Amino acid sequence: MQRVTVYLDYLCPFAWWGLELAYVVAPQLGLDLVIQHYSLEQGDHPENASLPRNAPTWKLAEQPLEGPRSLRAFLASHAARQQGKAAHLRFALELFRLHHQDKRELNDDQTFVEVVGRAGLDLERFMADLEDEESRRLELARDLEQAGELGVFGTPTFVLPSGDAAYFRFTQLTTEPELALNLWELFAAVLYNGAHIETIKRPRK
Amino acid sequence: MQRVTVYLDYLCPFAWWGLELAYVVAPQLGLDLVIQHYSLEQGDHPENASLPRNAPTWKLAEQPLEGPRSLRAFLASHAARQQGKAAHLRFALELFRLHHQDKRELNDDQTFVEVVGRAGLDLERFMADLEDEESRRLELARDLEQAGELGVFGTPTFVLPSGDAAYFRFTQLTTEPELALNLWELFAAVLYNGAHIETIKRPRK
């Protein structure tokens, strides 16, 4: 199995579509899909604006639960991760769908309970892991540090088995397997091309 | 013939490589390659920072000749354009090469004279057209307005026959025809993909 890491933030619809895409192609290509986290609230915070991405002073994992819009969702994601990679992946997909499709509150325990049910996780264990807030905050801090070291600036950012990494934003999601595979292989072909393509980006009017 | 427009700024090495690429593939694909201009000095100017791209207040075409690093090169480019599209293209390529490869001054009449010679243009006509500064400034202003309307933010930006447009940055230029064609077709495939890919961008550490 070849590992693909996806950095995501639950606030971001592009991250949702990117995860859906990777979820469709992973079994077709034998990819081992691993979720890590990047925080838009931390990355775009005014206090961090002029600082290197690996040296922020405003850190999401150190904030009170009540402030940021995404903190509790990230901690819930780390609680789900305790039940294994596959469970984590299902949890992430269902949380994205419930928030962006069904417009449910992101930072809300009732949402998490429903997601845990849909994703087939052990609810009792999930709640216990979520209550161990200090451990979850440490895990989140580590994820965000790794994203900072890599220079991640948005989500989704994928790290391919070769180590090539890129932000990948598209607006028309397809989960039809052949179209999804075509889209993924196009993305990989861009990163593997010998010209070392750094950016392809449409202007916005 | 299918028209491809490339927005370029002579200051930018990525624009140079992009133009070399398009120059190699155009005859293979029957593309009609047209050069327009986008100014990094104008686009990145502090006075324009918070303004829409189509409503700058600091305009390169209205600046004195002595100030900006790129103005005289843009005016020379418009003077070369008076001798036809093919002549303009050869002039642009030779000016890029002389500046970025041979490290010659960009904004310098002696450089232009050498470029005109290398590109096989009529020198007398070129100098007369360059001296008609008011006309060249009006043409430059129009180009930069069109770039602003399109939302161009960097060079090279290509507009494909379909109207799809994107900034395209790569760091390993190849002019080997088959590799170049492969690279170009990959770029076009990204823009034509049904997922409407908006951005692929590597993080920078």
XYZ file of C-alpha atoms in Angstrom, chain B:
205
model
C -5.638 28.078 -36.188
C -6.619 28.212 -32.552
C -5.623 31.309 -30.667
C -3.610 31.089 -27.447
C -2.859 34.355 -25.667
C 0.036 34.555 -23.245
C 0.297 37.394 -20.717
C 3.916 38.083 -19.882
C 6.241 40.452 -18.087
C 9.877 40.587 -19.193
C 10.992 40.766 -15.558
C 9.703 37.250 -14.889
C 11.784 34.124 -15.626
C 8.682 31.914 -15.377
C 7.119 33.944 -18.194
C 10.252 33.358 -20.246
C 10.069 29.587 -19.754
C 6.339 29.611 -20.458
C 6.852 31.468 -23.718
C 9.642 29.099 -24.789
C 7.298 26.188 -24.092
C 4.415 27.677 -26.066
C 6.803 28.566 -28.904
C 7.833 24.908 -29.197
C 4.332 23.482 -29.101
C 2.485 26.081 -31.217
C 3.585 24.699 -34.621
C 2.969 21.120 -33.455
C -0.598 21.935 -32.407
C -1.399 24.608 -34.973
C -1.752 27.286 -32.297
C -1.805 30.969 -33.128
C 0.270 32.402 -30.279
C -0.420 36.019 -29.316
C 1.532 38.020 -26.744
C -0.132 40.443 -24.346
C 1.313 42.114 -21.299
C 0.760 42.014 -17.566
C 2.880 44.126 -15.236
C 4.195 42.703 -11.974
C 5.312 46.185 -10.889
C 1.744 47.441 -11.344
C 0.040 44.324 -9.973
C 2.198 44.193 -6.839
C 2.381 47.958 -6.263
C 1.482 48.933 -2.657
C -0.920 51.620 -3.910
C -2.956 48.942 -5.710
C -2.796 46.399 -2.889
C -6.372 46.633 -1.649
C -7.958 47.506 -5.005
C -9.668 45.200 -7.509
C -7.325 44.085 -10.271
C -9.350 45.985 -12.851
C -9.210 49.288 -10.948
C -5.589 50.143 -10.083
C -4.643 53.728 -9.216
C -0.874 53.297 -9.849
C -0.646 52.612 -13.580
C 2.624 51.614 -15.197
C 1.738 53.159 -18.549
C 1.457 56.583 -16.907
C 4.813 56.485 -15.096
C 7.972 58.366 -16.142
C 10.401 56.304 -18.230
C 13.156 56.512 -15.636
C 11.307 54.989 -12.683
C 9.949 51.467 -13.238
C 12.257 48.599 -14.150
C 10.021 47.255 -16.904
C 8.280 50.191 -18.619
C 10.704 50.782 -21.476
C 10.840 47.035 -22.237
C 7.026 46.945 -22.502
C 7.063 49.957 -24.841
C 9.768 48.284 -26.952
C 7.603 45.156 -27.047
C 4.721 47.224 -28.413
C 7.059 48.796 -30.969
C 8.062 45.283 -32.112
C 4.373 44.334 -32.329
C 3.946 46.885 -35.148
C 5.917 44.501 -37.374
C 3.429 41.665 -36.988
C 2.680 38.807 -34.608
C 5.556 36.560 -35.698
C 8.078 39.395 -35.385
C 6.658 40.282 -31.969
C 7.045 36.706 -30.792
C 10.665 36.471 -31.941
C 11.426 39.828 -30.322
C 9.911 38.715 -27.004
C 11.864 35.444 -26.985
C 15.158 37.157 -27.762
C 14.591 39.882 -25.174
C 13.847 37.249 -22.513
C 16.966 35.291 -23.458
C 19.235 38.311 -23.534
C 17.998 39.522 -20.149
C 17.580 36.293 -18.179
C 20.250 34.137 -19.847
C 22.896 36.684 -20.806
C 22.099 38.995 -17.881
C 21.820 42.100 -20.037
C 20.025 45.239 -18.853
C 16.296 44.971 -19.550
C 15.369 48.635 -19.870
C 18.107 49.669 -22.273
C 18.089 50.843 -25.868
C 21.332 49.001 -26.636
C 19.693 45.749 -25.550
C 16.696 46.446 -27.796
C 18.945 47.108 -30.803
C 20.651 43.763 -30.285
C 17.312 41.992 -29.829
C 15.951 43.559 -33.011
C 19.010 42.247 -34.861
C 18.709 38.727 -33.449
C 14.982 38.597 -34.112
C 15.354 39.867 -37.681
C 13.187 42.979 -37.330
C 13.516 46.230 -39.275
C 15.595 48.426 -36.958
C 14.723 51.776 -38.496
C 11.029 51.062 -38.302
C 11.396 49.742 -34.760
C 13.159 52.906 -33.567
C 10.542 55.128 -35.212
C 7.739 53.144 -33.551
C 9.515 53.254 -30.190
C 9.861 57.034 -30.510
C 6.094 57.305 -30.947
C 5.915 56.879 -27.197
C 2.373 58.137 -26.764
C 0.919 55.462 -29.051
C 2.937 52.716 -27.347
C 1.802 53.883 -23.897
C -1.821 53.775 -25.030
C -1.354 50.223 -26.329
C 0.326 49.162 -23.086
C -2.458 50.725 -21.022
C -5.013 48.758 -23.057
C -3.126 45.470 -22.564
C -2.866 46.019 -18.813
C -6.573 46.874 -18.646
C -7.453 43.647 -20.413
C -5.231 41.690 -18.023
C -7.012 43.410 -15.133
C -10.445 42.518 -16.513
C -9.353 38.883 -16.755
C -8.005 38.945 -13.183
C -4.450 38.046 -14.197
C -2.200 38.034 -11.103
C 1.110 36.683 -12.405
C 3.023 35.593 -15.502
C 2.872 33.561 -17.556
C -0.908 33.381 -17.736
C -2.239 31.551 -20.771
C -5.697 31.915 -22.283
C -6.586 28.762 -24.208
C -8.873 28.660 -27.275
C -11.762 27.592 -24.995
C -11.397 30.797 -22.974
C -10.033 28.863 -19.978
C -7.138 30.783 -18.463
C -4.490 30.015 -15.869
C -1.170 31.040 -14.424
C 1.321 28.268 -15.153
C 4.583 28.117 -13.246
C 7.215 25.437 -13.679
C 10.939 25.472 -12.960
C 12.516 22.946 -15.342
C 12.206 24.166 -18.905
C 12.373 21.647 -21.688
C 12.340 22.540 -25.372
C 12.584 18.906 -26.457
C 9.453 18.786 -28.668
C 7.874 15.618 -27.284
C 8.411 16.520 -23.617
C 7.218 20.057 -24.275
C 4.069 18.780 -25.972
C 3.425 16.427 -23.080
C 3.789 19.294 -20.589
C 1.489 21.586 -22.566
C -1.165 18.902 -22.967
C -1.064 18.216 -19.241
C -1.688 21.917 -18.578
C -4.592 21.962 -21.045
C -6.016 18.739 -19.569
C -6.094 20.348 -16.117
C -8.041 23.340 -17.451
C -10.427 21.220 -19.517
C -11.166 18.632 -16.817
C -14.836 18.494 -15.856
C -14.052 18.936 -12.156
C -13.229 22.579 -12.909
C -9.806 22.507 -11.279
C -9.063 26.002 -9.959
C -5.685 25.510 -8.315
C -2.856 23.022 -8.020
C -0.048 24.541 -6.004
C 2.890 23.066 -4.151
C 3.524 24.321 -0.620
C 6.874 26.033 -0.083
C 8.883 25.095 2.963
